[in-house]
Amino acid sequence: MSIVTLNPLQSHQDLVIDPGKITGLRGKITIPGDKSISHRSLMLGAIAEGETVIHGLLLGEDPRSTASCFRAMGVEISQLNSEKVIVKGRGLGNLEEPLEILDAGNSGTTIRLMLGLLAGHQDRFFVVTGDASLRSRPMSRVVKPLKEMGAQIWGRKANSLAPLAVSGESLQPIHYYSPVASAQVKSCLLLAGLLTEGKTTITEPALSRDHSERMLRAFGANIEVDGETNSVTVTGYPTLTGQTVIVPGDISSAAFWLVAGAIVPNSELLIENVGINPTRTGVLQVLQAMGADITLENQRVVTGEPVADLRVKSSPLQATTIAGEIIPRLIDEIPILAVAAVFAQGTTIIKDAEELRVKESDRLTVMATQLDRLGAKVRELPDGLEITGGTGLFGTEVDSFTDHRIAMSLAIAALNSRQPTTIHRAEAAGISYPDFFSTLQQICQE
Ligand code: S3P
């Protein structure tokens, strides 16, 4: 009997989740590669000397966008597969001027990090764009500091929206105090700093994910970190050498199973090979504080990133407050944490999360409206959500708004509802987790 039914005849897929016969979730899950690390391994591989070998690359749409942009700039990248991808580096500053517009698709990481790299490629001209969602997301957060470094960038709405045109220039180092804690802003400027004489420093209001710092260092760049002030400094013109990168599983993808395992009664899941970089583990901290039964097993370090297997068993959850410095450490997990809150006793408050309004969708509005349709007690706040849990959900029709994390969060909510739910535009999950729905089907016990 199928718990998950897809209607594949439409370009936008409707997916029906029928929770009727589920008696629990059980099994071992291997999650796909970390999206952030996948992008960075392709990009650093492209600008290093020699070959980079990537094991475990995420095969979602977002890294495919990165690979196609860099191929268009003359980088040889072997066929993408999760076993092994080989990137033949061109060396720093040697990307070719593309003959076509570079299309970053749905991927904020691709466009923002790439802008940093392109800005210093003198005598070359680039045009970058993306899908409807990406063309509505703010680019001024990277365009402004890049212009302070001397970059030449033009775009819609006072250079703040894609499509953007970049004319490569000689850049000057700056010390930039970012108003947002954003790894994309930080990484964009670190990459721009590679093609800048001297030292470029970025200070952020709270620590964001540090995969760029770790990987740049592994490739040979000089990176100085000041943990007291959340500052990172890169020295220009390093020799970057191709490396072997083993991409750990994505904790942002594991988060769906952590919540599913916690809220569906009679469940036990083992999620193998999950990256537990401390700048990403806010979701573990919050779920454990809510009473989730999660244990970390087999902890190890794989190519500079901490990794563990995560075991989750169902348990009652209590409400919590999620706010302040932890937000950047769980920014992508807020939609699925909102689902956990729906099944927790008491009122959960999520604050200081206005950044969610400029993700792949406005995740505060979309989660509030879609959870409301399912019968949750939810109130949208300017910078968060207020959710009173414990009332249960009924099945209905909901929509992903083409946002991958919304599609998957709603699927987990639907799994614990009283009637079947139809999720419109469920195919969005393929951005970061192409096998999500088949894994869901496999772990459902009837
Ligand atoms: C990412 C950083 C985060 C995150 C995104 C991936 C990255 O965005 O939401 O999914 O790979 O650097 P911000 O840094 O803009 O918050």
Short mmCIF file of C-alpha atoms and ligand atoms in Angstrom, two decimals:
data_model
loop_
_atom_site.label_atom_id
_atom_site.label_comp_id
_atom_site.label_asym_id
_atom_site.label_seq_id
_atom_site.Cartn_x
_atom_site.Cartn_y
_atom_site.Cartn_z
CA MET A 1 0.00 0.00 0.00
CA SER A 2 1.37 3.36 -0.94
CA ILE A 3 1.63 6.08 1.67
CA VAL A 4 3.09 8.51 -0.86
CA THR A 5 1.43 8.86 -4.27
CA LEU A 6 2.78 11.09 -6.99
CA ASN A 7 0.94 12.29 -10.02
CA PRO A 8 3.86 12.53 -12.44
CA LEU A 9 1.81 13.49 -15.49
CA GLN A 10 1.84 17.17 -14.61
CA SER A 11 4.86 19.43 -14.78
CA HIS A 12 3.94 20.54 -11.27
CA GLN A 13 3.57 17.37 -9.26
CA ASP A 14 0.76 16.83 -6.79
CA LEU A 15 1.76 14.42 -4.09
CA VAL A 16 -0.71 12.72 -1.79
CA ILE A 17 0.34 11.55 1.65
CA ASP A 18 -2.07 9.12 3.29
CA PRO A 19 -1.09 8.62 6.93
CA GLY A 20 -4.03 6.24 7.60
CA LYS A 21 -2.11 3.01 7.91
CA ILE A 22 1.23 4.14 9.32
CA THR A 23 2.18 2.32 12.51
CA GLY A 24 5.60 3.98 12.86
CA LEU A 25 8.78 4.90 10.97
CA ARG A 26 11.73 2.51 10.99
CA GLY A 27 15.00 2.04 9.16
CA LYS A 28 18.47 3.30 8.29
CA ILE A 29 18.66 6.38 6.13
CA THR A 30 21.60 7.62 4.11
CA ILE A 31 20.98 11.27 3.41
CA PRO A 32 22.37 13.14 0.39
CA GLY A 33 25.50 15.28 0.54
CA ASP A 34 25.59 18.65 2.26
CA LYS A 35 24.39 21.35 -0.13
CA SER A 36 26.68 24.10 1.19
CA ILE A 37 29.77 21.89 1.05
CA SER A 38 28.82 20.57 -2.40
CA HIS A 39 28.68 24.10 -3.88
CA ARG A 40 31.97 25.08 -2.27
CA SER A 41 33.81 21.95 -3.40
CA LEU A 42 32.82 22.61 -7.03
CA MET A 43 33.77 26.30 -6.81
CA LEU A 44 37.09 25.88 -5.03
CA GLY A 45 37.89 22.94 -7.29
CA ALA A 46 37.29 25.21 -10.28
CA ILE A 47 39.75 27.91 -9.16
CA ALA A 48 42.46 25.67 -7.66
CA GLU A 49 45.52 24.30 -9.43
CA GLY A 50 45.17 20.64 -10.42
CA GLU A 51 42.40 18.16 -9.82
CA THR A 52 39.78 18.13 -7.09
CA VAL A 53 38.02 14.84 -6.43
CA ILE A 54 34.61 15.08 -4.74
CA HIS A 55 32.99 12.08 -3.11
CA GLY A 56 29.36 12.32 -1.99
CA LEU A 57 28.38 15.45 -3.96
CA LEU A 58 24.68 16.34 -3.61
CA LEU A 59 22.96 15.60 -6.93
CA GLY A 60 20.12 18.08 -6.30
CA GLU A 61 19.22 20.87 -8.71
CA ASP A 62 21.21 23.52 -6.81
CA PRO A 63 24.71 21.99 -7.16
CA ARG A 64 23.81 21.14 -10.78
CA SER A 65 23.30 24.88 -11.33
CA THR A 66 26.75 25.59 -9.88
CA ALA A 67 28.36 22.93 -12.07
CA SER A 68 26.72 24.25 -15.23
CA CYS A 69 27.76 27.85 -14.49
CA PHE A 70 31.40 26.86 -13.99
CA ARG A 71 31.38 24.60 -17.05
CA ALA A 72 30.23 27.65 -19.01
CA MET A 73 33.38 29.41 -17.78
CA GLY A 74 35.68 26.71 -19.15
CA VAL A 75 35.97 24.44 -16.12
CA GLU A 76 36.05 20.73 -16.92
CA ILE A 77 33.77 18.90 -14.49
CA SER A 78 33.12 15.18 -14.98
CA GLN A 79 29.57 13.87 -15.11
CA LEU A 80 27.91 14.47 -11.75
CA ASN A 81 27.41 11.38 -9.62
CA SER A 82 27.51 10.82 -5.90
CA GLU A 83 30.45 8.37 -6.07
CA LYS A 84 33.09 10.61 -7.57
CA VAL A 85 33.22 13.92 -9.43
CA ILE A 86 36.47 15.27 -10.86
CA VAL A 87 36.97 19.01 -11.29
CA LYS A 88 39.95 20.15 -13.36
CA GLY A 89 40.96 23.42 -11.75
CA ARG A 90 41.87 26.40 -13.97
CA GLY A 91 43.88 28.20 -11.27
CA LEU A 92 42.97 31.46 -9.53
CA GLY A 93 41.73 34.28 -11.79
CA ASN A 94 41.49 32.07 -14.87
CA LEU A 95 37.75 31.61 -15.37
CA GLU A 96 36.82 32.22 -19.00
CA GLU A 97 34.33 34.87 -20.05
CA PRO A 98 31.13 32.86 -20.70
CA LEU A 99 29.36 33.26 -24.03
CA GLU A 100 25.99 32.70 -22.40
CA ILE A 101 24.14 34.11 -19.40
CA LEU A 102 25.06 32.19 -16.25
CA ASP A 103 21.90 30.65 -14.78
CA ALA A 104 22.01 29.94 -11.03
CA GLY A 105 18.48 28.46 -11.10
CA ASN A 106 16.95 28.48 -7.62
CA SER A 107 20.29 28.73 -5.81
CA GLY A 108 21.17 31.75 -3.65
CA THR A 109 24.50 30.18 -2.73
CA THR A 110 25.47 29.78 -6.40
CA ILE A 111 24.72 33.36 -7.40
CA ARG A 112 26.04 35.13 -4.29
CA LEU A 113 29.31 33.19 -3.98
CA MET A 114 29.90 33.32 -7.72
CA LEU A 115 29.47 37.12 -7.77
CA GLY A 116 32.37 37.39 -5.33
CA LEU A 117 34.58 35.29 -7.58
CA LEU A 118 33.62 37.03 -10.82
CA ALA A 119 34.02 40.60 -9.52
CA GLY A 120 37.83 40.34 -9.59
CA HIS A 121 38.17 38.65 -13.00
CA GLN A 122 39.57 41.68 -14.87
CA ASP A 123 38.72 42.26 -18.54
CA ARG A 124 35.88 39.76 -18.48
CA PHE A 125 32.14 40.37 -18.54
CA PHE A 126 29.49 38.15 -16.95
CA VAL A 127 25.71 38.20 -16.75
CA VAL A 128 24.11 36.13 -13.99
CA THR A 129 20.47 35.32 -13.37
CA GLY A 130 18.19 32.68 -11.86
CA ASP A 131 14.61 31.47 -11.65
CA ALA A 132 11.63 33.63 -10.60
CA SER A 133 12.33 33.03 -6.90
CA LEU A 134 16.03 33.93 -7.15
CA ARG A 135 15.31 37.01 -9.28
CA SER A 136 13.21 38.36 -6.40
CA ARG A 137 15.81 37.77 -3.66
CA PRO A 138 18.03 40.62 -2.38
CA MET A 139 21.45 40.82 -3.99
CA SER A 140 22.35 44.23 -2.55
CA ARG A 141 23.75 42.46 0.51
CA VAL A 142 26.65 41.29 -1.69
CA VAL A 143 26.61 43.98 -4.39
CA LYS A 144 27.12 46.81 -1.85
CA PRO A 145 30.32 45.46 -0.21
CA LEU A 146 31.66 44.25 -3.56
CA LYS A 147 31.21 47.78 -4.94
CA GLU A 148 33.09 49.11 -1.89
CA MET A 149 35.93 46.85 -3.04
CA GLY A 150 35.75 48.47 -6.48
CA ALA A 151 33.53 45.98 -8.29
CA GLN A 152 31.44 47.04 -11.29
CA ILE A 153 27.99 45.50 -11.04
CA TRP A 154 24.67 46.54 -12.55
CA GLY A 155 21.19 45.13 -12.07
CA ARG A 156 17.50 45.81 -11.69
CA LYS A 157 16.14 47.99 -8.83
CA ALA A 158 19.33 49.99 -8.16
CA ASN A 159 21.59 46.96 -8.72
CA SER A 160 19.79 44.91 -6.10
CA LEU A 161 18.04 42.23 -8.18
CA ALA A 162 19.17 39.68 -10.77
CA PRO A 163 19.79 39.60 -13.67
CA LEU A 164 23.10 41.24 -12.75
CA ALA A 165 25.97 42.21 -15.05
CA VAL A 166 29.55 42.15 -13.75
CA SER A 167 32.55 43.71 -15.41
CA GLY A 168 35.65 42.26 -13.74
CA GLU A 169 37.87 44.88 -12.07
CA SER A 170 40.94 45.15 -9.90
CA LEU A 171 39.63 45.07 -6.29
CA GLN A 172 40.78 46.73 -3.07
CA PRO A 173 40.69 45.01 0.32
CA ILE A 174 38.09 46.21 2.86
CA HIS A 175 36.93 45.43 6.37
CA TYR A 176 33.20 44.85 6.00
CA TYR A 177 30.78 44.85 8.94
CA SER A 178 27.84 42.86 7.59
CA PRO A 179 24.43 43.86 8.98
CA VAL A 180 23.21 40.25 8.51
CA ALA A 181 24.68 37.00 9.80
CA SER A 182 24.92 35.37 6.39
CA ALA A 183 27.37 32.72 5.24
CA GLN A 184 26.58 33.68 1.67
CA VAL A 185 27.68 37.27 2.23
CA LYS A 186 30.76 36.18 4.19
CA SER A 187 31.73 33.58 1.58
CA CYS A 188 31.15 35.97 -1.33
CA LEU A 189 33.60 38.45 0.18
CA LEU A 190 36.14 35.76 1.11
CA LEU A 191 36.11 34.60 -2.51
CA ALA A 192 36.44 38.21 -3.74
CA GLY A 193 39.34 38.60 -1.29
CA LEU A 194 41.23 35.82 -3.06
CA LEU A 195 41.69 38.09 -6.09
CA THR A 196 42.51 41.18 -3.97
CA GLU A 197 45.98 42.32 -2.97
CA GLY A 198 46.21 42.31 0.88
CA LYS A 199 43.77 41.31 3.60
CA THR A 200 39.97 41.33 3.36
CA THR A 201 38.03 41.03 6.64
CA ILE A 202 34.35 40.33 7.25
CA THR A 203 32.72 40.80 10.66
CA GLU A 204 29.20 39.44 11.16
CA PRO A 205 26.69 40.07 13.97
CA ALA A 206 26.46 36.34 14.82
CA LEU A 207 28.43 33.36 13.60
CA SER A 208 27.10 31.80 10.39
CA ARG A 209 28.18 28.45 8.89
CA ASP A 210 31.95 28.26 8.42
CA HIS A 211 32.34 25.72 5.60
CA SER A 212 34.07 28.26 3.34
CA GLU A 213 36.69 29.04 5.95
CA ARG A 214 37.40 25.35 6.55
CA MET A 215 37.58 24.44 2.88
CA LEU A 216 39.60 27.49 1.81
CA ARG A 217 42.14 26.60 4.48
CA ALA A 218 42.26 22.98 3.29
CA PHE A 219 42.93 24.20 -0.29
CA GLY A 220 45.85 26.34 0.97
CA ALA A 221 44.44 29.83 1.62
CA ASN A 222 45.51 31.88 4.64
CA ILE A 223 42.36 32.30 6.77
CA GLU A 224 42.42 34.01 10.17
CA VAL A 225 39.39 33.65 12.43
CA ASP A 226 38.64 35.88 15.43
CA GLY A 227 35.92 34.06 17.36
CA GLU A 228 35.49 36.94 19.85
CA THR A 229 34.28 39.35 17.18
CA ASN A 230 32.95 36.86 14.59
CA SER A 231 35.53 38.10 12.09
CA VAL A 232 37.28 36.25 9.29
CA THR A 233 40.25 37.51 7.27
CA VAL A 234 41.57 36.15 3.97
CA THR A 235 44.90 37.07 2.39
CA GLY A 236 44.78 37.64 -1.36
CA TYR A 237 46.46 35.63 -4.10
CA PRO A 238 47.09 32.33 -2.27
CA THR A 239 48.16 29.20 -4.12
CA LEU A 240 45.11 26.98 -4.05
CA THR A 241 45.72 23.29 -4.69
CA GLY A 242 43.07 20.76 -5.68
CA GLN A 243 41.99 18.40 -2.89
CA THR A 244 39.95 15.30 -2.23
CA VAL A 245 36.69 16.34 -0.56
CA ILE A 246 34.37 13.84 1.12
CA VAL A 247 31.02 15.59 1.46
CA PRO A 248 29.15 14.61 4.64
CA GLY A 249 25.37 14.14 4.69
CA ASP A 250 23.37 17.36 5.04
CA ILE A 251 22.06 18.02 8.57
CA SER A 252 19.42 20.29 6.99
CA SER A 253 18.09 17.21 5.14
CA ALA A 254 18.51 14.97 8.21
CA ALA A 255 16.33 17.45 10.14
CA PHE A 256 13.17 16.21 8.37
CA TRP A 257 13.78 12.66 9.63
CA LEU A 258 14.74 13.86 13.10
CA VAL A 259 11.39 15.58 13.44
CA ALA A 260 9.47 12.77 11.72
CA GLY A 261 11.06 10.18 14.02
CA ALA A 262 10.28 12.28 17.08
CA ILE A 263 6.61 13.02 16.32
CA VAL A 264 5.33 9.81 14.66
CA PRO A 265 4.61 7.36 17.50
CA ASN A 266 6.46 4.05 17.59
CA SER A 267 9.40 5.21 15.42
CA GLU A 268 13.13 4.63 15.43
CA LEU A 269 15.42 5.90 12.67
CA LEU A 270 19.18 5.77 12.24
CA ILE A 271 20.41 8.59 10.01
CA GLU A 272 23.93 7.83 8.89
CA ASN A 273 26.88 10.06 8.08
CA VAL A 274 25.46 13.46 9.06
CA GLY A 275 27.67 16.58 9.17
CA ILE A 276 27.58 18.03 12.68
CA ASN A 277 29.66 21.16 12.17
CA PRO A 278 28.87 23.27 15.29
CA THR A 279 27.74 26.19 13.09
CA ARG A 280 24.91 23.93 11.83
CA THR A 281 23.73 21.99 14.88
CA GLY A 282 21.18 24.44 16.32
CA VAL A 283 18.45 22.01 15.22
CA LEU A 284 19.86 19.25 17.47
CA GLN A 285 20.09 21.63 20.41
CA VAL A 286 16.48 22.81 20.00
CA LEU A 287 14.97 19.37 19.42
CA GLN A 288 16.80 17.95 22.43
CA ALA A 289 15.59 20.89 24.55
CA MET A 290 12.04 20.06 23.37
CA GLY A 291 12.47 16.51 24.69
CA ALA A 292 13.39 14.67 21.46
CA ASP A 293 15.24 11.40 22.01
CA ILE A 294 18.26 11.91 19.73
CA THR A 295 21.66 10.28 20.25
CA LEU A 296 24.89 10.88 18.37
CA GLU A 297 26.83 7.72 17.53
CA ASN A 298 30.15 7.00 15.84
CA GLN A 299 31.41 10.61 15.97
CA ARG A 300 34.39 11.26 13.68
CA VAL A 301 36.06 13.95 11.55
CA VAL A 302 35.97 13.55 7.73
CA THR A 303 38.07 15.97 5.61
CA GLY A 304 37.91 18.69 8.24
CA GLU A 305 34.19 18.39 9.03
CA PRO A 306 32.76 16.60 12.12
CA VAL A 307 30.34 13.78 11.28
CA ALA A 308 28.09 11.39 13.28
CA ASP A 309 25.24 8.91 12.89
CA LEU A 310 22.06 10.22 14.50
CA ARG A 311 19.49 7.94 16.14
CA VAL A 312 16.03 9.28 16.86
CA LYS A 313 13.16 7.58 18.71
CA SER A 314 9.68 8.97 19.16
CA SER A 315 9.03 10.86 22.39
CA PRO A 316 6.68 13.55 23.68
CA LEU A 317 7.80 17.11 22.84
CA GLN A 318 7.42 20.34 24.81
CA ALA A 319 7.24 23.87 23.43
CA THR A 320 10.32 26.09 23.40
CA THR A 321 11.59 29.54 22.37
CA ILE A 322 13.96 29.85 19.42
CA ALA A 323 15.61 33.27 19.18
CA GLY A 324 18.85 35.25 19.11
CA GLU A 325 22.33 33.96 18.26
CA ILE A 326 21.15 30.40 17.55
CA ILE A 327 19.08 31.51 14.54
CA PRO A 328 21.91 31.42 11.94
CA ARG A 329 22.82 27.94 13.25
CA LEU A 330 19.38 26.58 12.31
CA ILE A 331 18.13 29.07 9.73
CA ASP A 332 17.18 26.41 7.15
CA GLU A 333 15.55 24.15 9.75
CA ILE A 334 12.92 26.63 10.99
CA PRO A 335 10.15 25.31 8.69
CA ILE A 336 10.58 21.75 10.01
CA LEU A 337 11.01 23.01 13.59
CA ALA A 338 7.66 24.75 13.14
CA VAL A 339 6.20 21.32 12.36
CA ALA A 340 7.80 19.91 15.53
CA ALA A 341 6.17 22.79 17.46
CA VAL A 342 2.72 21.80 16.10
CA PHE A 343 3.13 18.43 17.86
CA ALA A 344 4.66 19.80 21.08
CA GLN A 345 2.68 20.67 24.23
CA GLY A 346 2.51 24.42 24.83
CA THR A 347 3.31 27.53 22.82
CA THR A 348 6.55 27.74 20.84
CA ILE A 349 7.87 31.17 19.91
CA ILE A 350 10.28 31.67 17.00
CA LYS A 351 11.78 35.20 16.91
CA ASP A 352 14.64 37.11 15.23
CA ALA A 353 14.10 35.08 12.06
CA GLU A 354 13.12 37.84 9.58
CA GLU A 355 15.78 36.42 7.21
CA LEU A 356 13.27 33.66 6.44
CA ARG A 357 11.27 36.19 4.44
CA VAL A 358 14.01 36.33 1.77
CA LYS A 359 14.72 32.63 1.34
CA GLU A 360 13.45 30.52 -1.59
CA SER A 361 9.99 31.70 -0.48
CA ASP A 362 8.78 33.92 2.37
CA ARG A 363 9.03 30.98 4.75
CA LEU A 364 7.25 32.74 7.63
CA THR A 365 4.14 33.56 5.60
CA VAL A 366 4.12 30.27 3.73
CA MET A 367 4.55 28.09 6.84
CA ALA A 368 1.95 30.13 8.75
CA THR A 369 -0.65 29.90 5.97
CA GLN A 370 -0.04 26.24 5.10
CA LEU A 371 0.04 25.03 8.73
CA ASP A 372 -3.14 27.03 9.33
CA ARG A 373 -4.80 25.20 6.42
CA LEU A 374 -3.85 21.92 8.11
CA GLY A 375 -5.58 23.08 11.29
CA ALA A 376 -2.58 24.20 13.38
CA LYS A 377 -2.84 27.08 15.86
CA VAL A 378 -0.23 29.38 14.34
CA ARG A 379 0.28 33.15 14.33
CA GLU A 380 2.71 34.93 12.02
CA LEU A 381 4.97 37.49 13.74
CA PRO A 382 7.01 40.15 11.90
CA ASP A 383 10.17 38.15 12.62
CA GLY A 384 8.88 34.69 13.43
CA LEU A 385 5.99 32.41 14.34
CA GLU A 386 3.94 31.60 17.43
CA ILE A 387 2.66 28.03 17.43
CA THR A 388 0.45 26.38 20.03
CA GLY A 389 0.89 22.65 19.70
CA GLY A 390 -0.91 19.52 20.70
CA THR A 391 -4.17 20.06 18.81
CA GLY A 392 -3.41 17.68 15.92
CA LEU A 393 -3.84 18.26 12.18
CA PHE A 394 -6.42 17.24 9.58
CA GLY A 395 -5.63 16.49 5.95
CA THR A 396 -6.23 19.09 3.26
CA GLU A 397 -4.53 20.64 0.21
CA VAL A 398 -1.33 22.62 0.72
CA ASP A 399 1.31 24.16 -1.55
CA SER A 400 5.13 24.24 -1.44
CA PHE A 401 5.26 27.63 -3.22
CA THR A 402 8.13 25.92 -5.13
CA ASP A 403 10.28 25.95 -1.97
CA HIS A 404 12.07 22.63 -1.34
CA ARG A 405 12.17 22.91 2.43
CA ILE A 406 8.47 23.83 2.59
CA ALA A 407 7.54 20.80 0.43
CA MET A 408 9.41 18.43 2.76
CA SER A 409 8.23 20.10 6.00
CA LEU A 410 4.60 19.86 4.89
CA ALA A 411 5.10 16.19 3.98
CA ILE A 412 6.25 15.43 7.54
CA ALA A 413 3.31 17.39 8.96
CA ALA A 414 0.96 15.44 6.66
CA LEU A 415 2.43 12.15 7.87
CA ASN A 416 1.10 12.89 11.34
CA SER A 417 -2.30 14.25 10.25
CA ARG A 418 -5.64 12.51 10.60
CA GLN A 419 -6.57 12.40 6.88
CA PRO A 420 -4.69 12.37 3.54
CA THR A 421 -3.03 15.61 2.40
CA THR A 422 -2.25 16.73 -1.15
CA ILE A 423 0.94 18.78 -1.54
CA HIS A 424 1.00 20.86 -4.70
CA ARG A 425 4.35 21.51 -6.43
CA ALA A 426 6.01 18.80 -4.31
CA GLU A 427 8.74 18.33 -6.95
CA ALA A 428 10.54 21.32 -5.36
CA ALA A 429 12.14 18.80 -2.93
CA GLY A 430 14.55 17.92 -5.77
CA ILE A 431 16.48 21.15 -5.17
CA SER A 432 18.22 19.62 -2.15
CA TYR A 433 16.82 16.09 -1.73
CA PRO A 434 15.84 14.25 -4.94
CA ASP A 435 15.09 10.93 -3.15
CA PHE A 436 13.12 12.41 -0.27
CA PHE A 437 9.73 10.92 -1.12
CA SER A 438 11.03 7.45 -2.00
CA THR A 439 12.91 7.35 1.33
CA LEU A 440 9.73 8.46 3.08
CA GLN A 441 7.83 5.59 1.48
CA GLN A 442 10.56 3.10 2.50
CA ILE A 443 10.62 3.98 6.20
CA CYS A 444 6.83 4.00 6.70
CA GLN A 445 5.67 0.87 8.53
CA GLU A 446 2.12 -0.34 7.95
C1 S3P B 1 24.01 28.89 2.77
C2 S3P B 1 23.79 29.85 3.69
C3 S3P B 1 22.47 30.18 4.25
C4 S3P B 1 21.45 29.10 3.99
C5 S3P B 1 21.52 28.58 2.59
C6 S3P B 1 22.91 28.03 2.27
C7 S3P B 1 25.37 28.67 2.26
O1 S3P B 1 22.03 31.39 3.69
O2 S3P B 1 20.15 29.57 4.25
O3 S3P B 1 20.58 27.52 2.40
O4 S3P B 1 25.63 27.62 1.62
O5 S3P B 1 26.22 29.53 2.48
P1 S3P B 1 22.48 32.81 4.31
O6 S3P B 1 23.92 32.72 4.50
O7 S3P B 1 22.13 33.85 3.32
O8 S3P B 1 21.69 32.92 5.59
#
